mmCIF file of C-alpha atoms and ligand atoms in Angstrom:
data_model
loop_
_atom_site.group_PDB
_atom_site.id
_atom_site.type_symbol
_atom_site.label_atom_id
_atom_site.label_comp_id
_atom_site.label_asym_id
_atom_site.label_seq_id
_atom_site.Cartn_x
_atom_site.Cartn_y
_atom_site.Cartn_z
ATOM 1 C CA MET A 1 -50.860 -97.479 62.461
ATOM 2 C CA THR A 2 -50.624 -100.693 60.458
ATOM 3 C CA GLU A 3 -48.630 -100.902 57.216
ATOM 4 C CA GLU A 4 -51.213 -101.808 54.549
ATOM 5 C CA LEU A 5 -49.381 -104.257 52.275
ATOM 6 C CA PHE A 6 -52.620 -105.173 50.421
ATOM 7 C CA ARG A 7 -52.905 -101.621 49.029
ATOM 8 C CA GLU A 8 -49.728 -101.949 46.952
ATOM 9 C CA ASP A 9 -49.967 -105.652 46.113
ATOM 10 C CA ALA A 10 -53.328 -107.417 46.293
ATOM 11 C CA THR A 11 -51.703 -110.723 45.243
ATOM 12 C CA LEU A 12 -49.819 -111.131 48.561
ATOM 13 C CA ASP A 13 -51.117 -114.194 50.429
ATOM 14 C CA ALA A 14 -49.037 -113.821 53.590
ATOM 15 C CA CYS A 15 -46.563 -111.664 55.473
ATOM 16 C CA GLU A 16 -44.430 -111.878 58.583
ATOM 17 C CA ALA A 17 -45.575 -109.378 61.180
ATOM 18 C CA ARG A 18 -45.298 -108.395 64.823
ATOM 19 C CA VAL A 19 -48.243 -108.087 67.199
ATOM 20 C CA THR A 20 -48.614 -104.468 68.366
ATOM 21 C CA ALA A 21 -51.813 -104.819 70.425
ATOM 22 C CA VAL A 22 -54.056 -107.666 71.521
ATOM 23 C CA ASP A 23 -57.238 -107.924 73.554
ATOM 24 C CA ALA A 24 -60.557 -109.789 73.443
ATOM 25 C CA ALA A 25 -61.746 -107.508 70.608
ATOM 26 C CA GLY A 26 -58.910 -108.387 68.288
ATOM 27 C CA ILE A 27 -55.285 -108.244 67.256
ATOM 28 C CA GLU A 28 -53.329 -105.411 65.661
ATOM 29 C CA LEU A 29 -50.105 -105.972 63.708
ATOM 30 C CA ASP A 30 -47.306 -103.669 62.546
ATOM 31 C CA ARG A 31 -48.096 -104.748 58.939
ATOM 32 C CA THR A 32 -50.770 -106.891 57.310
ATOM 33 C CA VAL A 33 -52.062 -108.455 54.094
ATOM 34 C CA PHE A 34 -55.631 -108.604 55.558
ATOM 35 C CA TYR A 35 -58.031 -106.118 53.924
ATOM 36 C CA PRO A 36 -60.327 -104.448 56.510
ATOM 37 C CA GLN A 37 -64.017 -104.189 55.595
ATOM 38 C CA GLY A 38 -64.543 -100.924 53.761
ATOM 39 C CA GLY A 39 -65.682 -99.303 50.550
ATOM 40 C CA GLY A 40 -68.345 -102.009 50.339
ATOM 41 C CA GLN A 41 -65.781 -104.834 50.244
ATOM 42 C CA ALA A 42 -65.927 -107.519 52.949
ATOM 43 C CA GLY A 43 -62.981 -107.914 55.343
ATOM 44 C CA ASP A 44 -60.537 -110.800 54.919
ATOM 45 C CA ARG A 45 -60.492 -114.083 56.806
ATOM 46 C CA GLY A 46 -57.476 -116.291 57.347
ATOM 47 C CA VAL A 47 -55.015 -117.510 59.962
ATOM 48 C CA PHE A 48 -52.120 -116.268 62.038
ATOM 49 C CA VAL A 49 -49.411 -118.925 62.240
ATOM 50 C CA LEU A 50 -47.749 -118.567 65.650
ATOM 51 C CA ASP A 51 -44.097 -119.300 66.489
ATOM 52 C CA ASP A 52 -44.861 -122.886 67.561
ATOM 53 C CA GLY A 53 -46.814 -123.588 64.369
ATOM 54 C CA THR A 54 -50.310 -123.373 65.881
ATOM 55 C CA GLU A 55 -52.852 -121.468 63.833
ATOM 56 C CA LEU A 56 -55.130 -118.796 65.222
ATOM 57 C CA GLN A 57 -58.264 -118.439 63.082
ATOM 58 C CA VAL A 58 -59.113 -114.887 62.011
ATOM 59 C CA ALA A 59 -62.838 -114.536 61.196
ATOM 60 C CA ASP A 60 -62.936 -110.960 59.904
ATOM 61 C CA THR A 61 -60.928 -107.748 59.595
ATOM 62 C CA ARG A 62 -62.158 -104.259 60.470
ATOM 63 C CA LYS A 63 -60.819 -100.747 60.709
ATOM 64 C CA GLY A 64 -59.950 -99.853 64.330
ATOM 65 C CA ALA A 65 -61.006 -96.751 66.252
ATOM 66 C CA ALA A 66 -57.647 -94.993 65.816
ATOM 67 C CA PRO A 67 -56.801 -93.616 62.346
ATOM 68 C CA GLY A 68 -54.930 -96.244 60.331
ATOM 69 C CA ALA A 69 -55.625 -99.033 62.829
ATOM 70 C CA ILE A 70 -56.620 -102.464 61.479
ATOM 71 C CA VAL A 71 -58.138 -105.028 63.854
ATOM 72 C CA HIS A 72 -58.083 -108.762 63.079
ATOM 73 C CA LEU A 73 -61.078 -110.423 64.757
ATOM 74 C CA PRO A 74 -60.434 -113.895 66.196
ATOM 75 C CA ALA A 75 -62.960 -116.618 65.369
ATOM 76 C CA PRO A 76 -65.116 -117.963 68.245
ATOM 77 C CA GLY A 77 -63.283 -120.556 70.344
ATOM 78 C CA GLN A 78 -59.860 -118.931 69.950
ATOM 79 C CA GLU A 79 -59.852 -117.360 73.455
ATOM 80 C CA ALA A 80 -57.238 -119.693 74.975
ATOM 81 C CA LEU A 81 -54.861 -119.223 72.052
ATOM 82 C CA LEU A 82 -55.478 -115.469 72.074
ATOM 83 C CA ALA A 83 -54.474 -115.344 75.765
ATOM 84 C CA THR A 84 -50.994 -116.673 74.852
ATOM 85 C CA LEU A 85 -50.357 -113.813 72.394
ATOM 86 C CA GLN A 86 -48.401 -110.821 73.666
ATOM 87 C CA PRO A 87 -47.415 -107.555 71.969
ATOM 88 C CA GLY A 88 -44.080 -108.142 70.259
ATOM 89 C CA ALA A 89 -44.914 -111.731 69.258
ATOM 90 C CA ARG A 90 -44.085 -112.692 65.676
ATOM 91 C CA VAL A 91 -46.739 -114.272 63.461
ATOM 92 C CA VAL A 92 -47.178 -115.185 59.836
ATOM 93 C CA ALA A 93 -50.481 -113.608 58.751
ATOM 94 C CA ARG A 94 -52.087 -115.560 55.882
ATOM 95 C CA ILE A 95 -55.391 -114.712 54.210
ATOM 96 C CA ASP A 96 -57.989 -117.109 52.809
ATOM 97 C CA ARG A 97 -56.803 -116.614 49.227
ATOM 98 C CA ALA A 98 -59.720 -118.384 47.511
ATOM 99 C CA ARG A 99 -62.229 -116.120 49.263
ATOM 100 C CA ARG A 100 -60.201 -112.940 48.589
ATOM 101 C CA ALA A 101 -59.815 -113.898 44.908
ATOM 102 C CA ARG A 102 -63.618 -113.834 44.625
ATOM 103 C CA HIS A 103 -63.712 -110.394 46.281
ATOM 104 C CA MET A 104 -61.099 -109.126 43.803
ATOM 105 C CA ARG A 105 -62.930 -110.510 40.758
ATOM 106 C CA PHE A 106 -66.294 -109.117 41.875
ATOM 107 C CA HIS A 107 -64.804 -105.796 42.958
ATOM 108 C CA THR A 108 -63.153 -105.249 39.589
ATOM 109 C CA ALA A 109 -66.421 -106.246 37.883
ATOM 110 C CA THR A 110 -68.262 -103.498 39.804
ATOM 111 C CA HIS A 111 -65.925 -100.975 38.139
ATOM 112 C CA LEU A 112 -66.975 -102.379 34.757
ATOM 113 C CA LEU A 113 -70.607 -101.836 35.774
ATOM 114 C CA CYS A 114 -69.777 -98.212 36.626
ATOM 115 C CA ALA A 115 -68.498 -97.804 33.077
ATOM 116 C CA LEU A 116 -71.656 -99.393 31.624
ATOM 117 C CA VAL A 117 -74.143 -97.463 33.782
ATOM 118 C CA PRO A 118 -73.308 -93.731 33.764
ATOM 119 C CA HIS A 119 -75.121 -92.828 36.973
ATOM 120 C CA ALA A 120 -73.999 -92.062 40.526
ATOM 121 C CA VAL A 121 -73.522 -95.050 42.842
ATOM 122 C CA ASP A 122 -75.160 -94.719 46.253
ATOM 123 C CA GLY A 123 -74.483 -98.161 47.701
ATOM 124 C CA CYS A 124 -72.128 -101.075 47.217
ATOM 125 C CA SER A 125 -71.563 -104.514 48.738
ATOM 126 C CA ILE A 126 -68.880 -106.990 47.662
ATOM 127 C CA THR A 127 -68.813 -110.492 49.176
ATOM 128 C CA ALA A 128 -67.438 -113.879 48.089
ATOM 129 C CA ASP A 129 -70.858 -114.973 46.783
ATOM 130 C CA TYR A 130 -72.277 -111.877 45.129
ATOM 131 C CA ALA A 131 -71.690 -108.183 44.581
ATOM 132 C CA ARG A 132 -74.282 -105.478 44.282
ATOM 133 C CA LEU A 133 -74.254 -101.853 43.238
ATOM 134 C CA ASP A 134 -77.068 -99.352 43.777
ATOM 135 C CA PHE A 135 -77.339 -96.712 41.066
ATOM 136 C CA HIS A 136 -79.149 -93.409 41.589
ATOM 137 C CA MET A 137 -81.442 -93.541 38.541
ATOM 138 C CA ASN A 138 -84.998 -94.335 37.464
ATOM 139 C CA GLU A 139 -84.452 -95.603 33.916
ATOM 140 C CA PRO A 140 -84.852 -99.364 33.389
ATOM 141 C CA LEU A 141 -81.722 -101.516 33.031
ATOM 142 C CA ASP A 142 -81.374 -104.602 30.862
ATOM 143 C CA LYS A 143 -79.891 -107.682 32.547
ATOM 144 C CA GLU A 144 -78.684 -109.392 29.355
ATOM 145 C CA ALA A 145 -77.201 -106.194 27.919
ATOM 146 C CA LEU A 146 -75.209 -105.553 31.120
ATOM 147 C CA THR A 147 -73.986 -109.163 31.273
ATOM 148 C CA ALA A 148 -72.875 -108.907 27.637
ATOM 149 C CA GLY A 149 -71.163 -105.559 28.345
ATOM 150 C CA ILE A 150 -69.182 -107.054 31.237
ATOM 151 C CA ALA A 151 -68.240 -110.071 29.097
ATOM 152 C CA ARG A 152 -66.899 -107.745 26.383
ATOM 153 C CA TYR A 153 -64.614 -105.932 28.837
ATOM 154 C CA VAL A 154 -63.458 -109.260 30.317
ATOM 155 C CA ALA A 155 -62.689 -110.661 26.850
ATOM 156 C CA ALA A 156 -60.790 -107.486 25.876
ATOM 157 C CA ALA A 157 -58.304 -108.076 28.760
ATOM 158 C CA HIS A 158 -57.889 -104.458 29.903
ATOM 159 C CA PRO A 159 -54.974 -103.862 32.325
ATOM 160 C CA VAL A 160 -55.980 -102.716 35.831
ATOM 161 C CA ARG A 161 -53.657 -100.551 37.923
ATOM 162 C CA HIS A 162 -53.696 -98.121 40.816
ATOM 163 C CA ARG A 163 -51.717 -94.997 41.538
ATOM 164 C CA TRP A 164 -51.615 -92.351 44.237
ATOM 165 C CA ILE A 165 -52.481 -88.750 43.387
ATOM 166 C CA SER A 166 -52.060 -85.744 45.667
ATOM 167 C CA GLU A 167 -54.864 -83.233 46.087
ATOM 168 C CA ALA A 168 -52.553 -80.606 44.608
ATOM 169 C CA GLU A 169 -52.247 -82.710 41.403
ATOM 170 C CA LEU A 170 -56.033 -83.093 41.271
ATOM 171 C CA ASP A 171 -56.509 -79.344 41.687
ATOM 172 C CA ALA A 172 -54.087 -78.773 38.810
ATOM 173 C CA ASN A 173 -55.931 -81.296 36.569
ATOM 174 C CA PRO A 174 -59.665 -80.513 36.517
ATOM 175 C CA GLY A 175 -59.952 -82.685 33.391
ATOM 176 C CA LEU A 176 -58.732 -85.694 35.371
ATOM 177 C CA VAL A 177 -61.351 -85.086 38.066
ATOM 178 C CA ARG A 178 -64.066 -84.716 35.402
ATOM 179 C CA SER A 179 -63.032 -87.999 33.791
ATOM 180 C CA MET A 180 -63.572 -89.921 37.041
ATOM 181 C CA SER A 181 -66.823 -91.854 37.340
ATOM 182 C CA VAL A 182 -66.823 -91.168 41.111
ATOM 183 C CA GLN A 183 -65.581 -87.901 42.575
ATOM 184 C CA PRO A 184 -62.506 -88.134 44.808
ATOM 185 C CA PRO A 185 -62.763 -87.502 48.568
ATOM 186 C CA ARG A 186 -60.923 -84.450 49.895
ATOM 187 C CA GLY A 187 -59.019 -83.793 53.068
ATOM 188 C CA GLN A 188 -56.843 -86.934 53.138
ATOM 189 C CA GLY A 189 -53.802 -85.484 51.377
ATOM 190 C CA ARG A 190 -53.395 -88.242 48.796
ATOM 191 C CA ILE A 191 -55.946 -90.330 46.990
ATOM 192 C CA ARG A 192 -55.653 -93.856 45.602
ATOM 193 C CA VAL A 193 -57.003 -93.954 42.064
ATOM 194 C CA LEU A 194 -57.949 -97.174 40.267
ATOM 195 C CA GLU A 195 -57.721 -97.231 36.484
ATOM 196 C CA ILE A 196 -59.058 -99.904 34.155
ATOM 197 C CA GLU A 197 -57.256 -98.834 31.005
ATOM 198 C CA GLY A 198 -59.682 -97.300 28.537
ATOM 199 C CA VAL A 199 -62.710 -98.255 30.657
ATOM 200 C CA ASP A 200 -62.973 -96.647 34.099
ATOM 201 C CA LEU A 201 -61.101 -94.278 36.397
ATOM 202 C CA GLN A 202 -62.177 -93.620 39.981
ATOM 203 C CA PRO A 203 -60.860 -93.225 43.516
ATOM 204 C CA CYS A 204 -60.860 -96.642 45.234
ATOM 205 C CA GLY A 205 -58.996 -98.270 48.113
ATOM 206 C CA GLY A 206 -60.147 -101.843 47.491
ATOM 207 C CA THR A 207 -58.413 -104.916 46.076
ATOM 208 C CA HIS A 208 -58.668 -105.688 42.356
ATOM 209 C CA VAL A 209 -57.367 -108.198 39.823
ATOM 210 C CA ALA A 210 -54.520 -107.003 37.565
ATOM 211 C CA ASN A 211 -56.381 -107.535 34.285
ATOM 212 C CA THR A 212 -60.095 -107.707 33.445
ATOM 213 C CA ALA A 213 -59.492 -111.170 31.923
ATOM 214 C CA GLU A 214 -58.985 -112.481 35.486
ATOM 215 C CA ILE A 215 -62.599 -111.579 36.354
ATOM 216 C CA GLY A 216 -63.798 -114.587 34.362
ATOM 217 C CA ALA A 217 -67.482 -115.355 33.846
ATOM 218 C CA VAL A 218 -69.513 -112.857 35.887
ATOM 219 C CA VAL A 219 -73.203 -112.374 35.159
ATOM 220 C CA VAL A 220 -75.948 -110.006 36.252
ATOM 221 C CA THR A 221 -78.248 -112.245 38.317
ATOM 222 C CA LYS A 222 -80.846 -109.650 39.275
ATOM 223 C CA ILE A 223 -81.918 -106.059 38.727
ATOM 224 C CA GLU A 224 -84.162 -104.633 41.429
ATOM 225 C CA LYS A 225 -86.050 -101.367 41.786
ATOM 226 C CA LYS A 226 -85.167 -100.538 45.399
ATOM 227 C CA SER A 227 -86.884 -97.141 45.379
ATOM 228 C CA ALA A 228 -88.156 -94.562 42.899
ATOM 229 C CA MET A 229 -84.569 -93.403 42.312
ATOM 230 C CA THR A 230 -82.525 -96.561 43.037
ATOM 231 C CA ARG A 231 -81.795 -99.480 40.717
ATOM 232 C CA ARG A 232 -79.836 -102.345 42.282
ATOM 233 C CA VAL A 233 -77.653 -104.542 40.053
ATOM 234 C CA VAL A 234 -76.582 -107.881 41.560
ATOM 235 C CA LEU A 235 -73.631 -109.819 40.147
ATOM 236 C CA GLY A 236 -72.841 -113.502 40.519
ATOM 237 C CA PHE A 237 -70.320 -115.986 39.106
ATOM 238 C CA ALA A 238 -71.614 -118.009 36.171
ATOM 239 C CA ALA A 239 -72.307 -121.614 37.202
HETATM 240 ZN ZN1 ZN B 1 -62.341 -100.622 43.410
#
């Protein structure tokens, strides 16, 4: 079980941590700022700064086999350095902030798209270079209208915040569940809900910016008809 510092504060660049497990497949820590690939969002890259100042390159982050486990995948060529790491060792875990910032901007922009396109989402991918959302629908979508809609929300500077809700609270508030653009999963006890004030409310475990103004200039670069009932919207940063 790794303490997930990125869930409460997506602005954290680094943390001190202790190695709890290490093998050729990867490294587990007692706490981390590295987001593991999930919910469509790519895993973080970065470095572990070891006690003697050497840096171990982390190429990706994934969920481990055990519930709550997060595995940091070493980059190729790090085998010798990895062999020196033992459980109990202290490291400073530091993410590639520039890359994560792009994930956060795109991820928050996908929530704006959910508000603009009132259809179920059946696929999502968020990377540093583009984001895409697949909507279950057959109506045509207008690229310029969606780009303008996103720009309006960005210009309006809506606050973005998360909170945790128990299943008991959800059961007691059917109106809250109805107001969500994506229905919450059940069976996990508590659910992380992401709210863009006045725009969108949905369960989400990803990392987001704190205000839509931080998204900056994001544009719809492509709309594709992936199947009879799937329209794919691709987002990019304006040049
Ligand atoms: Zn999200």
